[in-house]
């Protein structure tokens, strides 16, 4: 009798653990700067509308996020959105200066929800080279990261199939 109760309890506990793990977002660790273009390309081609790729520095709390948009005419592109919030405020003005030095256009989107005051948005359109240049430049020049960079990536709503998603 105790064996049956123990087996049932173990099965229930295992099912709960699996369910909790399944809800966690998939993360890819120790991605180098040289491998980052593979994931940006996957976002652009295989991401659904609103899909995003969070790029986190493995050695700090700093991160970037690119999202994919699909417009009604099947025009697809990537947008970098950088928040002005407590963690990012020390880098916000330097990011604006970096973008101006690189002659990269950006927009500011005000937010009503604290603690994020606004977002700085850069429309990369379908220019992967620009997205790659932004990621490297922001980590190197704005966040002042030196040496080998390692990232933890969180891809959300990107198809595992090798397919173009444009609608």
GROMACS .gro file of C-alpha atoms in nm:
model
  167
    1UNK     CA    1   0.000   0.000   0.000
    2UNK     CA    2   0.278   0.243   0.095
    3UNK     CA    3   0.457   0.154  -0.227
    4UNK     CA    4   0.154   0.249  -0.436
    5UNK     CA    5   0.105   0.580  -0.249
    6UNK     CA    6   0.477   0.659  -0.289
    7UNK     CA    7   0.467   0.579  -0.661
    8UNK     CA    8   0.159   0.798  -0.715
    9UNK     CA    9   0.311   1.086  -0.515
   10UNK     CA   10   0.636   1.056  -0.714
   11UNK     CA   11   0.445   1.053  -1.044
   12UNK     CA   12   0.243   1.362  -0.946
   13UNK     CA   13   0.556   1.542  -0.827
   14UNK     CA   14   0.736   1.456  -1.151
   15UNK     CA   15   0.443   1.579  -1.361
   16UNK     CA   16   0.435   1.909  -1.171
   17UNK     CA   17   0.812   1.954  -1.214
   18UNK     CA   18   0.790   1.887  -1.589
   19UNK     CA   19   0.499   2.129  -1.625
   20UNK     CA   20   0.692   2.403  -1.445
   21UNK     CA   21   1.004   2.348  -1.654
   22UNK     CA   22   0.801   2.350  -1.975
   23UNK     CA   23   0.669   2.699  -1.896
   24UNK     CA   24   1.017   2.846  -1.866
   25UNK     CA   25   1.143   3.019  -2.181
   26UNK     CA   26   1.402   2.837  -2.386
   27UNK     CA   27   1.747   2.992  -2.344
   28UNK     CA   28   2.065   2.949  -2.543
   29UNK     CA   29   2.381   3.011  -2.341
   30UNK     CA   30   2.738   3.107  -2.426
   31UNK     CA   31   2.665   3.249  -2.771
   32UNK     CA   32   2.960   3.450  -2.903
   33UNK     CA   33   2.943   3.773  -3.096
   34UNK     CA   34   3.045   3.582  -3.409
   35UNK     CA   35   2.742   3.349  -3.377
   36UNK     CA   36   2.490   3.625  -3.302
   37UNK     CA   37   2.406   3.688  -3.673
   38UNK     CA   38   2.266   3.333  -3.700
   39UNK     CA   39   2.004   3.413  -3.437
   40UNK     CA   40   1.919   3.758  -3.572
   41UNK     CA   41   1.870   3.600  -3.915
   42UNK     CA   42   1.642   3.334  -3.760
   43UNK     CA   43   1.435   3.609  -3.596
   44UNK     CA   44   1.398   3.800  -3.923
   45UNK     CA   45   1.310   3.499  -4.137
   46UNK     CA   46   1.136   3.257  -3.901
   47UNK     CA   47   0.989   3.488  -3.640
   48UNK     CA   48   0.617   3.552  -3.627
   49UNK     CA   49   0.486   3.908  -3.603
   50UNK     CA   50   0.591   4.038  -3.261
   51UNK     CA   51   0.854   3.765  -3.209
   52UNK     CA   52   1.162   3.881  -3.025
   53UNK     CA   53   1.517   3.790  -2.934
   54UNK     CA   54   1.649   3.900  -2.597
   55UNK     CA   55   2.030   3.923  -2.593
   56UNK     CA   56   2.173   3.925  -2.240
   57UNK     CA   57   2.533   3.970  -2.138
   58UNK     CA   58   2.632   3.654  -1.947
   59UNK     CA   59   2.847   3.860  -1.706
   60UNK     CA   60   2.598   4.133  -1.615
   61UNK     CA   61   2.231   4.234  -1.616
   62UNK     CA   62   2.267   4.431  -1.939
   63UNK     CA   63   2.055   4.326  -2.235
   64UNK     CA   64   1.916   4.425  -2.573
   65UNK     CA   65   1.596   4.317  -2.738
   66UNK     CA   66   1.514   4.297  -3.107
   67UNK     CA   67   1.160   4.230  -3.223
   68UNK     CA   68   1.018   4.138  -3.562
   69UNK     CA   69   0.735   4.317  -3.733
   70UNK     CA   70   0.532   4.217  -4.035
   71UNK     CA   71   0.345   4.497  -4.209
   72UNK     CA   72   0.028   4.436  -4.412
   73UNK     CA   73   0.219   4.454  -4.743
   74UNK     CA   74   0.438   4.161  -4.622
   75UNK     CA   75   0.726   4.397  -4.548
   76UNK     CA   76   0.924   4.247  -4.262
   77UNK     CA   77   1.186   4.399  -4.039
   78UNK     CA   78   1.359   4.411  -3.704
   79UNK     CA   79   1.336   4.681  -3.442
   80UNK     CA   80   1.567   4.739  -3.150
   81UNK     CA   81   1.383   4.872  -2.844
   82UNK     CA   82   1.586   5.001  -2.550
   83UNK     CA   83   1.406   5.103  -2.230
   84UNK     CA   84   1.475   5.409  -2.022
   85UNK     CA   85   1.431   5.248  -1.682
   86UNK     CA   86   1.629   5.238  -1.356
   87UNK     CA   87   1.882   4.976  -1.476
   88UNK     CA   88   1.937   5.132  -1.819
   89UNK     CA   89   1.927   5.503  -1.738
   90UNK     CA   90   2.308   5.529  -1.691
   91UNK     CA   91   2.349   5.413  -2.055
   92UNK     CA   92   2.057   5.594  -2.216
   93UNK     CA   93   2.228   5.922  -2.314
   94UNK     CA   94   2.540   5.738  -2.428
   95UNK     CA   95   2.321   5.519  -2.650
   96UNK     CA   96   2.170   5.829  -2.809
   97UNK     CA   97   2.521   5.970  -2.865
   98UNK     CA   98   2.640   5.641  -3.013
   99UNK     CA   99   2.347   5.633  -3.256
  100UNK     CA  100   2.407   5.994  -3.360
  101UNK     CA  101   2.780   5.927  -3.417
  102UNK     CA  102   2.684   5.629  -3.635
  103UNK     CA  103   2.418   5.835  -3.820
  104UNK     CA  104   2.149   5.587  -3.717
  105UNK     CA  105   1.795   5.725  -3.690
  106UNK     CA  106   1.588   5.649  -3.382
  107UNK     CA  107   1.251   5.736  -3.233
  108UNK     CA  108   1.146   5.787  -2.874
  109UNK     CA  109   0.822   5.624  -2.759
  110UNK     CA  110   0.686   5.757  -2.426
  111UNK     CA  111   0.546   5.503  -2.180
  112UNK     CA  112   0.275   5.546  -1.920
  113UNK     CA  113   0.383   5.250  -1.706
  114UNK     CA  114   0.651   5.298  -1.441
  115UNK     CA  115   0.935   5.225  -1.398
  116UNK     CA  116   0.997   5.248  -1.775
  117UNK     CA  117   0.966   5.612  -1.885
  118UNK     CA  118   1.017   5.561  -2.258
  119UNK     CA  119   1.171   5.339  -2.523
  120UNK     CA  120   1.437   5.430  -2.773
  121UNK     CA  121   1.349   5.248  -3.097
  122UNK     CA  122   1.569   5.180  -3.399
  123UNK     CA  123   1.402   5.038  -3.709
  124UNK     CA  124   1.658   4.813  -3.878
  125UNK     CA  125   1.405   4.715  -4.144
  126UNK     CA  126   1.547   4.397  -4.301
  127UNK     CA  127   1.909   4.513  -4.269
  128UNK     CA  128   2.076   4.235  -4.068
  129UNK     CA  129   2.416   4.404  -4.095
  130UNK     CA  130   2.271   4.708  -3.915
  131UNK     CA  131   2.121   4.489  -3.640
  132UNK     CA  132   2.455   4.313  -3.592
  133UNK     CA  133   2.644   4.645  -3.588
  134UNK     CA  134   2.401   4.783  -3.331
  135UNK     CA  135   2.434   4.482  -3.101
  136UNK     CA  136   2.814   4.484  -3.109
  137UNK     CA  137   2.842   4.862  -3.084
  138UNK     CA  138   2.605   4.889  -2.789
  139UNK     CA  139   2.778   4.614  -2.592
  140UNK     CA  140   3.127   4.746  -2.676
  141UNK     CA  141   3.082   5.124  -2.675
  142UNK     CA  142   2.774   5.194  -2.464
  143UNK     CA  143   2.802   4.913  -2.206
  144UNK     CA  144   3.185   4.929  -2.220
  145UNK     CA  145   3.226   4.550  -2.244
  146UNK     CA  146   3.576   4.442  -2.343
  147UNK     CA  147   3.727   4.111  -2.442
  148UNK     CA  148   3.530   3.805  -2.547
  149UNK     CA  149   3.156   3.850  -2.513
  150UNK     CA  150   2.920   3.568  -2.423
  151UNK     CA  151   2.545   3.603  -2.447
  152UNK     CA  152   2.240   3.425  -2.317
  153UNK     CA  153   1.967   3.439  -2.582
  154UNK     CA  154   1.595   3.403  -2.525
  155UNK     CA  155   1.411   3.354  -2.856
  156UNK     CA  156   1.034   3.398  -2.831
  157UNK     CA  157   0.785   3.300  -3.103
  158UNK     CA  158   1.045   3.193  -3.359
  159UNK     CA  159   0.960   2.887  -3.567
  160UNK     CA  160   1.187   2.584  -3.541
  161UNK     CA  161   1.115   2.507  -3.908
  162UNK     CA  162   1.335   2.653  -4.179
  163UNK     CA  163   1.060   2.870  -4.330
  164UNK     CA  164   1.003   3.233  -4.423
  165UNK     CA  165   0.726   3.385  -4.214
  166UNK     CA  166   0.601   3.702  -4.381
  167UNK     CA  167   0.230   3.714  -4.301
   0.00000   0.00000   0.00000
